[in-house]
PDB file of C-alpha atoms in Angstrom:
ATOM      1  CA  UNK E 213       8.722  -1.101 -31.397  1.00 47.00           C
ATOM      2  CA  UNK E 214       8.601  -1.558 -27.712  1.00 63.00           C
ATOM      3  CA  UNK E 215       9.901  -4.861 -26.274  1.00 85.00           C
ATOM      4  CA  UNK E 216       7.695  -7.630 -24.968  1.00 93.00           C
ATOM      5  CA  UNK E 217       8.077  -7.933 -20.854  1.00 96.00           C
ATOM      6  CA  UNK E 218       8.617 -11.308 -20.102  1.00 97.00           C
ATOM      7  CA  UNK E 219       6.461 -12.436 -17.064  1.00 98.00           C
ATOM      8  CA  UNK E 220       5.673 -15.925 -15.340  1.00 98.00           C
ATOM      9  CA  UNK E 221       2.691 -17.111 -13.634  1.00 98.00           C
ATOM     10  CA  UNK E 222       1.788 -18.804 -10.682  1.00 98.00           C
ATOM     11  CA  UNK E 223      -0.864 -20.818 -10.833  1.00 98.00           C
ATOM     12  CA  UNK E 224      -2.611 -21.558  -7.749  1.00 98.00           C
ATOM     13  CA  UNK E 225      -6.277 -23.245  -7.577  1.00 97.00           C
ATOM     14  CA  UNK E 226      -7.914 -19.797  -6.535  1.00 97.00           C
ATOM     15  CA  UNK E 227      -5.282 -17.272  -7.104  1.00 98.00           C
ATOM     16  CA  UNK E 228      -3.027 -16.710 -10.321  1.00 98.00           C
ATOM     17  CA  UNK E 229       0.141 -14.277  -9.562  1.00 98.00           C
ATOM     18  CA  UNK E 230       2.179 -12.307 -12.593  1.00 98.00           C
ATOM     19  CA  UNK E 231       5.247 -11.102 -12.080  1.00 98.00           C
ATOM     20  CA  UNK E 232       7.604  -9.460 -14.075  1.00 98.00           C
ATOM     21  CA  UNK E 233      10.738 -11.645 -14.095  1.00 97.00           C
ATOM     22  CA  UNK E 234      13.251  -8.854 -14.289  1.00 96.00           C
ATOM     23  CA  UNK E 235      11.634  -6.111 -12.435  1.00 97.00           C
ATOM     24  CA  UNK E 236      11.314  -7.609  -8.309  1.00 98.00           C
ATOM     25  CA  UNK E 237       8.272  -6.245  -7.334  1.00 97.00           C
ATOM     26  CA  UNK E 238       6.012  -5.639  -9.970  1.00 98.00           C
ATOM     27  CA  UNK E 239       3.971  -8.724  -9.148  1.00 98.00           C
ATOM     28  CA  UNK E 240      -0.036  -8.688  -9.099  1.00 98.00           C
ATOM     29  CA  UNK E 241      -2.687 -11.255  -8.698  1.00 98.00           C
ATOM     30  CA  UNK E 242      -6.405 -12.356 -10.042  1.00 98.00           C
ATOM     31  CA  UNK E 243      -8.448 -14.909 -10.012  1.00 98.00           C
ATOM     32  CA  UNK E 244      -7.083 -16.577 -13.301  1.00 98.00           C
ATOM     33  CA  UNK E 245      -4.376 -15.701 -15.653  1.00 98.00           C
ATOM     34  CA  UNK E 246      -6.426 -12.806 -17.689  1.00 98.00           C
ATOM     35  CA  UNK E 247      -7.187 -11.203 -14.049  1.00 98.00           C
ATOM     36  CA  UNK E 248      -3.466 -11.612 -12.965  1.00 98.00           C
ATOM     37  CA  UNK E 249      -2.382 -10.080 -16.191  1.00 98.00           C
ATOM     38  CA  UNK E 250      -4.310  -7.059 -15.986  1.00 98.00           C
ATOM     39  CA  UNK E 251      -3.928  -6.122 -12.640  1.00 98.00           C
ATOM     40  CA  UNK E 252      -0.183  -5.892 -13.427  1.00 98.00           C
ATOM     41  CA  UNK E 253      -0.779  -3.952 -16.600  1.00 97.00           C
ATOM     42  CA  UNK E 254      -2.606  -1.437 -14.166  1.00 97.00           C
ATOM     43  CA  UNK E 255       0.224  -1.096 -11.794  1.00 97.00           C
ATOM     44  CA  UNK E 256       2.509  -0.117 -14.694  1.00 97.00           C
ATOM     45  CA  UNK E 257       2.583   3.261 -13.781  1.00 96.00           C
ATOM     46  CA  UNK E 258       2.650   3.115 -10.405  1.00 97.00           C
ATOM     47  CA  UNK E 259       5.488   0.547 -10.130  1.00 97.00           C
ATOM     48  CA  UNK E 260       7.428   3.109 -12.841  1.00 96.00           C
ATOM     49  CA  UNK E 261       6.771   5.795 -10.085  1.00 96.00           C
ATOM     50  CA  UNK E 262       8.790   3.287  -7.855  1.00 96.00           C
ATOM     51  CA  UNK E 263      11.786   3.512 -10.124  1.00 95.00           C
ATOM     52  CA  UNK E 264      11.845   6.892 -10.791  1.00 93.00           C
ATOM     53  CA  UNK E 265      11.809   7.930  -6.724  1.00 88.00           C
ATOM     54  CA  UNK E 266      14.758   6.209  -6.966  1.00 89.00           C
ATOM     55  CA  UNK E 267      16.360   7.403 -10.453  1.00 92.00           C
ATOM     56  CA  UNK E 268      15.847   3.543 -11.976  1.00 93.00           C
ATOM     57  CA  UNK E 269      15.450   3.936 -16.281  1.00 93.00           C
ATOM     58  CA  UNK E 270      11.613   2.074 -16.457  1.00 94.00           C
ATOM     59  CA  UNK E 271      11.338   1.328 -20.010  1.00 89.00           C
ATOM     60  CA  UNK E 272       9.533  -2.035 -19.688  1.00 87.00           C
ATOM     61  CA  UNK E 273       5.672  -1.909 -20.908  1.00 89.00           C
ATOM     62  CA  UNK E 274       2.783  -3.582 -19.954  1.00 91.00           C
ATOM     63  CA  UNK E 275       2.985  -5.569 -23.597  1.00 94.00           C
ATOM     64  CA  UNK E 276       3.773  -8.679 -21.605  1.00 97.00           C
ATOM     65  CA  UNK E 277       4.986 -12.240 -22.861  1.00 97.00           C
ATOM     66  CA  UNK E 278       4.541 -15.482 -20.807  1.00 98.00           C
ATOM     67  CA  UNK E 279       7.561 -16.827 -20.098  1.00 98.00           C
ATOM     68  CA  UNK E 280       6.652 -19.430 -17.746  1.00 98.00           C
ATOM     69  CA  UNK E 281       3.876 -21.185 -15.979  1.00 98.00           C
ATOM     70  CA  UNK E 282       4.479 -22.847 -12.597  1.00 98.00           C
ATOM     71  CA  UNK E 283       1.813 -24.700 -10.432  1.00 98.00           C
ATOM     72  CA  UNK E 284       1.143 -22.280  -7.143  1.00 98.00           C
ATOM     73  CA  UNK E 285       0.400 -24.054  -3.720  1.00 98.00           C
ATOM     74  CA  UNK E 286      -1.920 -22.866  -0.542  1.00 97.00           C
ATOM     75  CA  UNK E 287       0.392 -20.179  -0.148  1.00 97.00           C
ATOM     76  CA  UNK E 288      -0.785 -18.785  -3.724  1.00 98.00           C
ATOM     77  CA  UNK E 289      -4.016 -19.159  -2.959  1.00 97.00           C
ATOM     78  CA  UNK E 290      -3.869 -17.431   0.691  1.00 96.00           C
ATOM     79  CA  UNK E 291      -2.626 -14.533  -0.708  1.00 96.00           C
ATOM     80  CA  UNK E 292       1.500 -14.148  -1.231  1.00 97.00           C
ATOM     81  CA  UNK E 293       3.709 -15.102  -4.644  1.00 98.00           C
ATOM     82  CA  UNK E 294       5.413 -18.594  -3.020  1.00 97.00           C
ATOM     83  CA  UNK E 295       6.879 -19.806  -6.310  1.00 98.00           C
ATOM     84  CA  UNK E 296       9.939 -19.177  -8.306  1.00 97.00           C
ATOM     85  CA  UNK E 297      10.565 -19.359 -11.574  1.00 98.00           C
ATOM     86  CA  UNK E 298      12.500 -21.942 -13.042  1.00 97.00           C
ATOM     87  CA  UNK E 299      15.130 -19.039 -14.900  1.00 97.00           C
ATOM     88  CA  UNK E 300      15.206 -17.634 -11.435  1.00 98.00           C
ATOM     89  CA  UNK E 301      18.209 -20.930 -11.045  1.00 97.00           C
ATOM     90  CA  UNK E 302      20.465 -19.106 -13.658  1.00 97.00           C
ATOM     91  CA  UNK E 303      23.499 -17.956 -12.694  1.00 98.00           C
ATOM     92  CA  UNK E 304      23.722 -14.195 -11.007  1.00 98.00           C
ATOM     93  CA  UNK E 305      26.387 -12.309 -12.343  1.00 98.00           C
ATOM     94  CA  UNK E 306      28.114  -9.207 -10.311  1.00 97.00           C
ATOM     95  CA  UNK E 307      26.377  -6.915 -12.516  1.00 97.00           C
ATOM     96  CA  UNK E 308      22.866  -8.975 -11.914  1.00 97.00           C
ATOM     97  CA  UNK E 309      23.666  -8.495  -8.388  1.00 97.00           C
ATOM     98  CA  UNK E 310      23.874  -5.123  -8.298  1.00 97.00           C
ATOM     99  CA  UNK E 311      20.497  -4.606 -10.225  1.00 96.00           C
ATOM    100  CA  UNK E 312      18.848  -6.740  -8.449  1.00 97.00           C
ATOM    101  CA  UNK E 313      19.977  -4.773  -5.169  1.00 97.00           C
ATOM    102  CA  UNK E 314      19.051  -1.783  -6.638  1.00 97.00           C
ATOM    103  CA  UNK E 315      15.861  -2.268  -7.620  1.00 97.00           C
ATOM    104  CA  UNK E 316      15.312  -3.699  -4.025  1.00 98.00           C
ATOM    105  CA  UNK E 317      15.820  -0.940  -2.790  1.00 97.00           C
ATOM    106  CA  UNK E 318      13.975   1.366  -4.528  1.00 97.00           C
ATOM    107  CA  UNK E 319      10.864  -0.645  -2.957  1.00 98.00           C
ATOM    108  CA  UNK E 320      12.191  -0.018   0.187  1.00 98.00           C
ATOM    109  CA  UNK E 321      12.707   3.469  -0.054  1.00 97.00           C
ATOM    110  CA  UNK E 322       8.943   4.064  -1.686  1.00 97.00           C
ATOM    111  CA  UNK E 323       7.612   1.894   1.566  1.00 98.00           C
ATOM    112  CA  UNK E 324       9.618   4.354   3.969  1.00 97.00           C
ATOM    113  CA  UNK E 325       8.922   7.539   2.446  1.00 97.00           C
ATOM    114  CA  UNK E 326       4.371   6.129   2.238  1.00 97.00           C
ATOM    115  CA  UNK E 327       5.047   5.142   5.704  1.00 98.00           C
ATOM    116  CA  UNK E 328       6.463   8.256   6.865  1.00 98.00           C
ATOM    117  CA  UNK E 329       3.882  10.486   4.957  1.00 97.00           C
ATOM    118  CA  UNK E 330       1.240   8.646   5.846  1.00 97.00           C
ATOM    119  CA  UNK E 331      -1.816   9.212   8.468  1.00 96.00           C
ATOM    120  CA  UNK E 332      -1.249   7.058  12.145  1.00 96.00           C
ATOM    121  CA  UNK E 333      -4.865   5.575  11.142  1.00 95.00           C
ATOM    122  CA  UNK E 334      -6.062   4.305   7.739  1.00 96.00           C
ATOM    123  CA  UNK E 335      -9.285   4.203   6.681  1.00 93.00           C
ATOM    124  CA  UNK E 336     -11.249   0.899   7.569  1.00 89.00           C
ATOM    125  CA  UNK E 337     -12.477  -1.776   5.147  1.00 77.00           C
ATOM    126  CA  UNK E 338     -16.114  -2.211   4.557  1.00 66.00           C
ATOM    127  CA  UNK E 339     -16.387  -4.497   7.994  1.00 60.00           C
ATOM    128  CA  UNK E 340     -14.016  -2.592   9.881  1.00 61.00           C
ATOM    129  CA  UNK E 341     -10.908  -4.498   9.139  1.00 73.00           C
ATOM    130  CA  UNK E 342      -7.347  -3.904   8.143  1.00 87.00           C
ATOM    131  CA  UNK E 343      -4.067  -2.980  10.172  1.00 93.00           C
ATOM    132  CA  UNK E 344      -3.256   0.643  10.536  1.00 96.00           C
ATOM    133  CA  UNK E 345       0.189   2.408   9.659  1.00 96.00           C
ATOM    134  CA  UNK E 346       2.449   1.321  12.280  1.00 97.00           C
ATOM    135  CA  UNK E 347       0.798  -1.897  12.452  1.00 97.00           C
ATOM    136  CA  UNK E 348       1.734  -2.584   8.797  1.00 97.00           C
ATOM    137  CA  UNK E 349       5.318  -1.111   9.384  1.00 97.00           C
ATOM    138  CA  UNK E 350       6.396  -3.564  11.985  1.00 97.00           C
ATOM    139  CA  UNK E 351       4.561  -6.460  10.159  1.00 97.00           C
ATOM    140  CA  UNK E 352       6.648  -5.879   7.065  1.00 97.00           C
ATOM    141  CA  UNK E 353       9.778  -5.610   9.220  1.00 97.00           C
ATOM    142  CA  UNK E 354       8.858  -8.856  11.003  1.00 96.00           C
ATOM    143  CA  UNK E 355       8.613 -10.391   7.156  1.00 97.00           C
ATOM    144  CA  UNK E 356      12.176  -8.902   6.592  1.00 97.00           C
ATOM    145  CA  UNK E 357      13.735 -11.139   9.238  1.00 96.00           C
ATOM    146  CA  UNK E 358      11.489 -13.936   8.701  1.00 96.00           C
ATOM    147  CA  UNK E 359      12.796 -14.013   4.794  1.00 97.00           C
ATOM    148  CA  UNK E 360      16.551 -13.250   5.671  1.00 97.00           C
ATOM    149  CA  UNK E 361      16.467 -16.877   7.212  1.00 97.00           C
ATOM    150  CA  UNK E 362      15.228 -18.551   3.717  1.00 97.00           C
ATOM    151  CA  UNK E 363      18.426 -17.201   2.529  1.00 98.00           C
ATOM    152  CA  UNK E 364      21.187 -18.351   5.213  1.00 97.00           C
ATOM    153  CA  UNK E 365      21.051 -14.989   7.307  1.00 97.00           C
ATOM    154  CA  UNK E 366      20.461 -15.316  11.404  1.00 94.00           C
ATOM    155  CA  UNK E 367      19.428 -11.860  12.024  1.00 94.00           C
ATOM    156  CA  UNK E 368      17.713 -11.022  15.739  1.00 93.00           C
ATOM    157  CA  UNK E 369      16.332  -7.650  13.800  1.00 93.00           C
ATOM    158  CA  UNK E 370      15.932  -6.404  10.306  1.00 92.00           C
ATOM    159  CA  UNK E 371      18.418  -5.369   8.482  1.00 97.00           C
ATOM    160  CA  UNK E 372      18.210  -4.461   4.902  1.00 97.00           C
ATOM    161  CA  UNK E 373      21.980  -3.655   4.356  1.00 98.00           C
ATOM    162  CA  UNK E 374      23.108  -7.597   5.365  1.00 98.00           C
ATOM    163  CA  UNK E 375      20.159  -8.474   3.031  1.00 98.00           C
ATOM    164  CA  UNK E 376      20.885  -6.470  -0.344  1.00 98.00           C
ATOM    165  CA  UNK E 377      24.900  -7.343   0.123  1.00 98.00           C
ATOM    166  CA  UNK E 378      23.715 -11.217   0.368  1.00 98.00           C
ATOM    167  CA  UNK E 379      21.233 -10.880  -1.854  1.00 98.00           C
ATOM    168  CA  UNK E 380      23.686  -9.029  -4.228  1.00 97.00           C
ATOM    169  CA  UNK E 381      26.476 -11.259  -4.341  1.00 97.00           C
ATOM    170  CA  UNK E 382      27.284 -13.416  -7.613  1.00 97.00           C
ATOM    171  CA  UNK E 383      26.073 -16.853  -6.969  1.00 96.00           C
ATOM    172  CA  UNK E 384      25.477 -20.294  -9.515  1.00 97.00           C
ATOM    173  CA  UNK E 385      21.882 -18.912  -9.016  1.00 96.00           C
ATOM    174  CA  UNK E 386      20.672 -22.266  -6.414  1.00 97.00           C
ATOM    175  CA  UNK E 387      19.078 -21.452  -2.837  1.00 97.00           C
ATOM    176  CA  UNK E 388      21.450 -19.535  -0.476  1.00 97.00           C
ATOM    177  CA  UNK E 389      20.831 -22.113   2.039  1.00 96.00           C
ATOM    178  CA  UNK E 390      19.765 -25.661   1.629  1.00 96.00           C
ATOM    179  CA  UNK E 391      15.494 -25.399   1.211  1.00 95.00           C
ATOM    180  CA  UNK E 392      15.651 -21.904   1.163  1.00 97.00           C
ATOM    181  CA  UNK E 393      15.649 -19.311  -1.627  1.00 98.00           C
ATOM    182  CA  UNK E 394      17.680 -18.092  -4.182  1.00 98.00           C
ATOM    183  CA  UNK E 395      18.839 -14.503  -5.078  1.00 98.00           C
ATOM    184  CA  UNK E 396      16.381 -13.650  -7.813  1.00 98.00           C
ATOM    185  CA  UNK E 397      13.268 -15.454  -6.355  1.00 98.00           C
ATOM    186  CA  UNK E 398      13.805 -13.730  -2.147  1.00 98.00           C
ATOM    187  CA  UNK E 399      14.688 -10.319  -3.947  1.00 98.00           C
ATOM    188  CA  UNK E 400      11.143 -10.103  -6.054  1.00 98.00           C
ATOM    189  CA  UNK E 401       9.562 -11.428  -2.536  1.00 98.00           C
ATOM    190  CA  UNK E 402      11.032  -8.817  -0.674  1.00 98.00           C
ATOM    191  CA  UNK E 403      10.050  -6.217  -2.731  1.00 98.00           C
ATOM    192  CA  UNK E 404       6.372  -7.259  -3.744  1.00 98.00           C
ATOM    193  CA  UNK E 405       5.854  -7.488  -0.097  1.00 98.00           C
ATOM    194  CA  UNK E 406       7.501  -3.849   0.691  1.00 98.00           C
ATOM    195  CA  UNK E 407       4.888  -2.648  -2.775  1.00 98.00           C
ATOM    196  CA  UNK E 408       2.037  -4.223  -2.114  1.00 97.00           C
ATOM    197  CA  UNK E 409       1.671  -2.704   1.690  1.00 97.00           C
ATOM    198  CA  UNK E 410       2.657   0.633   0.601  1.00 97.00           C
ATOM    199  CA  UNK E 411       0.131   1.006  -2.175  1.00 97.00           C
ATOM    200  CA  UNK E 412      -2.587  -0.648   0.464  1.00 96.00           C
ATOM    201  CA  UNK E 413      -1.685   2.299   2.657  1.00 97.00           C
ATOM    202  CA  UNK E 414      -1.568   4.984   0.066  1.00 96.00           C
ATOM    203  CA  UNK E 415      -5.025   3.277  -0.900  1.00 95.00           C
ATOM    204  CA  UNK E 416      -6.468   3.914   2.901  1.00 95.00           C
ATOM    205  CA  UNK E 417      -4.773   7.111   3.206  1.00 94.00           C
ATOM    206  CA  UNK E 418      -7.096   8.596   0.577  1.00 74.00           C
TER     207      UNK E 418
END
């Protein structure tokens, strides 16, 4: 019998996020818990695909087990998972590290490969909106350096290596900087961000 995946939710007053707590990335949102929670049983597959581009054994399920609830705040609601969870403060051992690293970047690698297959210009929403390719490329690079500074790096332009070795280092499992974020919670950031925009532009490819 398959294992339960152990999840946490965010609960904001508009938006609900689930995430997988040890798989960074698999994170999806609703308008309430049941919404949240099957919108990241549908991505199953498709974060699996993630893993496998990268040769990462997948063998969670979308049989999923509430961990934790925290309270979201108007970053939930606008849009983007702003919450740890409260086992995100364990301790992160070398071989925790390097997992968490991994799987990191994995959702790098699937953004860089969409990016590079994908069409300059994506289709339009139904009012004309939304960013095209390159457009998305540099904003998720902008959110790289923006993040590296919520965990004690002073970068003047992305890069992912300085942020998987900090990232990746054993730590008591607190904030890498004082008010910033801690290894677990910046890694799942980083790569739900990296996901989400590369399944929006294999979305508006089609």
């Amino acid at each position: 019998m398959s294992k339960a995946t152990p999840v946490y939710l965010e609960v904001g007053v508009k938006r609900v996020f689930a995430s997988a707590l040890d798989w960074p990335g698999w994170t999806r949102s609703g308008k309430n818990e049941k919404a949240a929670l099957e919108e990241l049983a549908v991505y199953t597959s498709r974060y699996g695909a993630v893993l496998k581009r990268a040769g990462i054994a997948f063998p969670a399920t979308a049989d999923f087990e509430i961990a934790e609830r925290v309270k979201g705040n108007a970053t939930t609601d606008f849009g983007a998972p702003a919450m740890p969870a409260r086992s995100d403060s364990r301790p992160l051992t070398a071989a925790d590290g390097k997992r968490l690293a991994e799987l990191l970047s994995a959702a790098w690698k699937t953004f860089d490969e969409v990016v590079a297959e994908a069409p300059a210009e994506l289709r339009k929403g139904p009012r004309g909106g939304g960013r095209d390719r390159d457009q998305i490329r540099e904003h998720v690079e902008g959110a790289e350096l923006a993040y590296a500074g919520k965990v004690g790096l002073r970068l003047h332009e992305p890069d992912r290596q300085a942020l998987l070795e900090t990232l990746g280092r054993p730590s008591k499992g607190g904030p890498l900087k004082p008010n910033g974020w801690n290894a677990r919670y910046a890694a799942r950031r980083l790569a739900w961000h990296a996901l989400d925009h590369a399944w929006e532009i294999e979305d508006r490819s089609e």
